[in-house]
Amino acid sequence: QVQVMESGGGLVQAGENMNLSCTASGSAFGSYAMAWFRQAPGKEREGVACITYSGITTIYTESVKGRFTISRDNFKNTVDLQMNSLKPEDTAKYYCVADSRKNYACQFQRIAASGYWGQGTQVTVSS
């Protein structure tokens, strides 16, 4: 069983930046894709960003392209989500998810269904 834990989050004003971090247990961290999801009240959960096990490939949902950056450190078992120029519509609970399939490509739907989820961290952006 993989343990996933997020840190960061909080309240910021529109236009400000914030970094979320995630750690995952297990010696095989570097073999699995990692993703960030978010869910706002009354809205469906959505995949925000994903990074492959090697870190070479990243994908983003359209609304955060150019503002968010996902990165990972396979030596430290961490994955970060740097969020710049935050908007009120970015307000949501953010979840880090570890893929359960080794060496697979990023695919939000599959990772959401079968991955290991953290407890989530709240991000609130005030206007």
PDB file of C-alpha atoms in Angstrom:
ATOM      1  CA  GLN A   1       0.000   0.000   0.000  1.00  0.00           C
ATOM      2  CA  VAL A   2       1.382   3.392  -1.008  1.00  0.00           C
ATOM      3  CA  GLN A   3       0.963   6.268   1.428  1.00  0.00           C
ATOM      4  CA  VAL A   4       0.516   9.675  -0.177  1.00  0.00           C
ATOM      5  CA  MET A   5       0.600  12.947   1.708  1.00  0.00           C
ATOM      6  CA  GLU A   6       0.178  16.523   0.495  1.00  0.00           C
ATOM      7  CA  SER A   7       1.522  19.683   2.086  1.00  0.00           C
ATOM      8  CA  GLY A   8       1.116  23.316   1.304  1.00  0.00           C
ATOM      9  CA  GLY A   9      -2.178  24.948   0.531  1.00  0.00           C
ATOM     10  CA  GLY A  10      -3.901  27.786   2.300  1.00  0.00           C
ATOM     11  CA  LEU A  11      -5.330  31.163   1.446  1.00  0.00           C
ATOM     12  CA  VAL A  12      -3.826  33.529  -1.118  1.00  0.00           C
ATOM     13  CA  GLN A  13      -4.984  36.500  -3.132  1.00  0.00           C
ATOM     14  CA  ALA A  14      -5.601  36.385  -6.844  1.00  0.00           C
ATOM     15  CA  GLY A  15      -2.398  36.762  -8.798  1.00  0.00           C
ATOM     16  CA  GLU A  16      -0.213  35.255  -6.106  1.00  0.00           C
ATOM     17  CA  ASN A  17       1.732  32.014  -6.284  1.00  0.00           C
ATOM     18  CA  MET A  18       1.668  28.854  -4.210  1.00  0.00           C
ATOM     19  CA  ASN A  19       3.516  25.558  -4.184  1.00  0.00           C
ATOM     20  CA  LEU A  20       2.005  22.234  -3.212  1.00  0.00           C
ATOM     21  CA  SER A  21       4.199  19.288  -2.325  1.00  0.00           C
ATOM     22  CA  CYS A  22       3.476  15.602  -2.120  1.00  0.00           C
ATOM     23  CA  THR A  23       5.427  12.696  -0.742  1.00  0.00           C
ATOM     24  CA  ALA A  24       4.755   9.047  -1.471  1.00  0.00           C
ATOM     25  CA  SER A  25       6.077   6.022   0.342  1.00  0.00           C
ATOM     26  CA  GLY A  26       7.759   3.108  -1.322  1.00  0.00           C
ATOM     27  CA  SER A  27      11.102   2.406  -2.928  1.00  0.00           C
ATOM     28  CA  ALA A  28       9.530   2.184  -6.390  1.00  0.00           C
ATOM     29  CA  PHE A  29       8.365   5.803  -6.461  1.00  0.00           C
ATOM     30  CA  GLY A  30      10.424   6.472  -9.569  1.00  0.00           C
ATOM     31  CA  SER A  31       8.492   3.836 -11.521  1.00  0.00           C
ATOM     32  CA  TYR A  32       5.047   5.428 -11.271  1.00  0.00           C
ATOM     33  CA  ALA A  33       3.349   8.450 -12.743  1.00  0.00           C
ATOM     34  CA  MET A  34       2.098  11.051 -10.278  1.00  0.00           C
ATOM     35  CA  ALA A  35      -0.849  13.367 -10.712  1.00  0.00           C
ATOM     36  CA  TRP A  36      -2.655  16.235  -9.069  1.00  0.00           C
ATOM     37  CA  PHE A  37      -6.423  16.442  -9.055  1.00  0.00           C
ATOM     38  CA  ARG A  38      -8.753  19.050  -7.624  1.00  0.00           C
ATOM     39  CA  GLN A  39     -12.374  19.322  -6.662  1.00  0.00           C
ATOM     40  CA  ALA A  40     -14.295  22.492  -5.935  1.00  0.00           C
ATOM     41  CA  PRO A  41     -17.605  22.497  -4.070  1.00  0.00           C
ATOM     42  CA  GLY A  42     -20.414  21.551  -6.395  1.00  0.00           C
ATOM     43  CA  LYS A  43     -18.069  20.692  -9.230  1.00  0.00           C
ATOM     44  CA  GLU A  44     -16.728  17.475 -10.626  1.00  0.00           C
ATOM     45  CA  ARG A  45     -13.253  16.341  -9.785  1.00  0.00           C
ATOM     46  CA  GLU A  46     -10.732  17.147 -12.503  1.00  0.00           C
ATOM     47  CA  GLY A  47      -7.211  16.172 -13.326  1.00  0.00           C
ATOM     48  CA  VAL A  48      -4.912  19.175 -13.095  1.00  0.00           C
ATOM     49  CA  ALA A  49      -1.430  17.920 -13.922  1.00  0.00           C
ATOM     50  CA  CYS A  50       0.405  14.670 -14.360  1.00  0.00           C
ATOM     51  CA  ILE A  51       4.048  13.702 -14.703  1.00  0.00           C
ATOM     52  CA  THR A  52       5.388  10.395 -15.952  1.00  0.00           C
ATOM     53  CA  TYR A  53       7.655   8.213 -13.853  1.00  0.00           C
ATOM     54  CA  SER A  54      10.759   9.575 -15.611  1.00  0.00           C
ATOM     55  CA  GLY A  55       9.642  13.170 -15.355  1.00  0.00           C
ATOM     56  CA  ILE A  56      10.111  13.625 -19.087  1.00  0.00           C
ATOM     57  CA  THR A  57       6.447  14.037 -19.995  1.00  0.00           C
ATOM     58  CA  THR A  58       3.887  16.268 -18.313  1.00  0.00           C
ATOM     59  CA  ILE A  59       0.277  16.996 -19.133  1.00  0.00           C
ATOM     60  CA  TYR A  60      -2.014  19.736 -17.869  1.00  0.00           C
ATOM     61  CA  THR A  61      -5.655  20.553 -17.999  1.00  0.00           C
ATOM     62  CA  GLU A  62      -6.263  23.467 -20.344  1.00  0.00           C
ATOM     63  CA  SER A  63      -7.210  26.003 -17.693  1.00  0.00           C
ATOM     64  CA  VAL A  64      -3.838  25.807 -15.917  1.00  0.00           C
ATOM     65  CA  LYS A  65      -1.476  25.586 -18.879  1.00  0.00           C
ATOM     66  CA  GLY A  66       1.204  28.236 -18.660  1.00  0.00           C
ATOM     67  CA  ARG A  67       0.480  28.897 -14.971  1.00  0.00           C
ATOM     68  CA  PHE A  68       1.052  25.566 -13.215  1.00  0.00           C
ATOM     69  CA  THR A  69       4.154  23.394 -13.337  1.00  0.00           C
ATOM     70  CA  ILE A  70       4.439  19.844 -12.057  1.00  0.00           C
ATOM     71  CA  SER A  71       7.839  18.417 -11.197  1.00  0.00           C
ATOM     72  CA  ARG A  72       9.248  15.465  -9.312  1.00  0.00           C
ATOM     73  CA  ASP A  73      12.353  14.374  -7.458  1.00  0.00           C
ATOM     74  CA  ASN A  74      12.694  10.606  -7.591  1.00  0.00           C
ATOM     75  CA  PHE A  75      15.484  10.626  -5.014  1.00  0.00           C
ATOM     76  CA  LYS A  76      13.301  12.361  -2.441  1.00  0.00           C
ATOM     77  CA  ASN A  77      10.023  10.675  -3.439  1.00  0.00           C
ATOM     78  CA  THR A  78       8.385  14.029  -3.903  1.00  0.00           C
ATOM     79  CA  VAL A  79       6.258  15.736  -6.523  1.00  0.00           C
ATOM     80  CA  ASP A  80       5.524  19.459  -6.541  1.00  0.00           C
ATOM     81  CA  LEU A  81       2.855  21.575  -8.130  1.00  0.00           C
ATOM     82  CA  GLN A  82       3.970  25.173  -8.578  1.00  0.00           C
ATOM     83  CA  MET A  83       0.917  27.328  -9.123  1.00  0.00           C
ATOM     84  CA  ASN A  84       1.471  30.840 -10.422  1.00  0.00           C
ATOM     85  CA  SER A  85      -0.939  33.670 -11.144  1.00  0.00           C
ATOM     86  CA  LEU A  86      -3.661  31.999  -9.157  1.00  0.00           C
ATOM     87  CA  LYS A  87      -7.279  32.830  -9.913  1.00  0.00           C
ATOM     88  CA  PRO A  88     -10.400  32.524  -7.741  1.00  0.00           C
ATOM     89  CA  GLU A  89     -11.548  29.677  -9.978  1.00  0.00           C
ATOM     90  CA  ASP A  90      -8.490  27.682  -8.853  1.00  0.00           C
ATOM     91  CA  THR A  91     -10.072  27.431  -5.413  1.00  0.00           C
ATOM     92  CA  ALA A  92     -10.510  23.748  -4.636  1.00  0.00           C
ATOM     93  CA  LYS A  93      -9.244  20.873  -2.586  1.00  0.00           C
ATOM     94  CA  TYR A  94      -6.152  19.500  -4.271  1.00  0.00           C
ATOM     95  CA  TYR A  95      -5.222  15.853  -4.181  1.00  0.00           C
ATOM     96  CA  CYS A  96      -1.987  14.096  -5.019  1.00  0.00           C
ATOM     97  CA  VAL A  97      -2.397  10.664  -6.565  1.00  0.00           C
ATOM     98  CA  ALA A  98       0.168   7.978  -7.219  1.00  0.00           C
ATOM     99  CA  ASP A  99      -0.417   5.702 -10.166  1.00  0.00           C
ATOM    100  CA  SER A 100      -0.812   2.052  -9.326  1.00  0.00           C
ATOM    101  CA  ARG A 101       0.596   0.785 -12.609  1.00  0.00           C
ATOM    102  CA  LYS A 102       4.313   0.731 -13.146  1.00  0.00           C
ATOM    103  CA  ASN A 103       5.798   2.644 -16.059  1.00  0.00           C
ATOM    104  CA  TYR A 104       2.444   3.642 -17.509  1.00  0.00           C
ATOM    105  CA  ALA A 105       1.867   6.950 -19.269  1.00  0.00           C
ATOM    106  CA  CYS A 106      -0.202   9.725 -17.730  1.00  0.00           C
ATOM    107  CA  GLN A 107      -3.915   9.211 -18.131  1.00  0.00           C
ATOM    108  CA  PHE A 108      -6.153  11.076 -15.702  1.00  0.00           C
ATOM    109  CA  GLN A 109      -9.158   8.776 -15.826  1.00  0.00           C
ATOM    110  CA  ARG A 110      -7.191   5.624 -15.232  1.00  0.00           C
ATOM    111  CA  ILE A 111      -5.050   7.115 -12.461  1.00  0.00           C
ATOM    112  CA  ALA A 112      -8.132   8.526 -10.719  1.00  0.00           C
ATOM    113  CA  ALA A 113      -9.828   5.142 -10.759  1.00  0.00           C
ATOM    114  CA  SER A 114      -6.952   2.968  -9.588  1.00  0.00           C
ATOM    115  CA  GLY A 115      -4.357   5.228  -7.985  1.00  0.00           C
ATOM    116  CA  TYR A 116      -3.422   5.903  -4.389  1.00  0.00           C
ATOM    117  CA  TRP A 117      -4.907   9.133  -3.086  1.00  0.00           C
ATOM    118  CA  GLY A 118      -3.732  11.536  -0.440  1.00  0.00           C
ATOM    119  CA  GLN A 119      -6.096  13.254   1.962  1.00  0.00           C
ATOM    120  CA  GLY A 120      -6.022  16.500   0.019  1.00  0.00           C
ATOM    121  CA  THR A 121      -5.127  20.065   0.856  1.00  0.00           C
ATOM    122  CA  GLN A 122      -7.339  23.132   0.519  1.00  0.00           C
ATOM    123  CA  VAL A 123      -6.347  25.991  -1.753  1.00  0.00           C
ATOM    124  CA  THR A 124      -8.417  29.146  -1.525  1.00  0.00           C
ATOM    125  CA  VAL A 125      -7.842  32.109  -3.814  1.00  0.00           C
ATOM    126  CA  SER A 126      -9.564  35.331  -2.879  1.00  0.00           C
ATOM    127  CA  SER A 127     -10.435  37.992  -5.436  1.00  0.00           C
TER     128      SER A 127
END
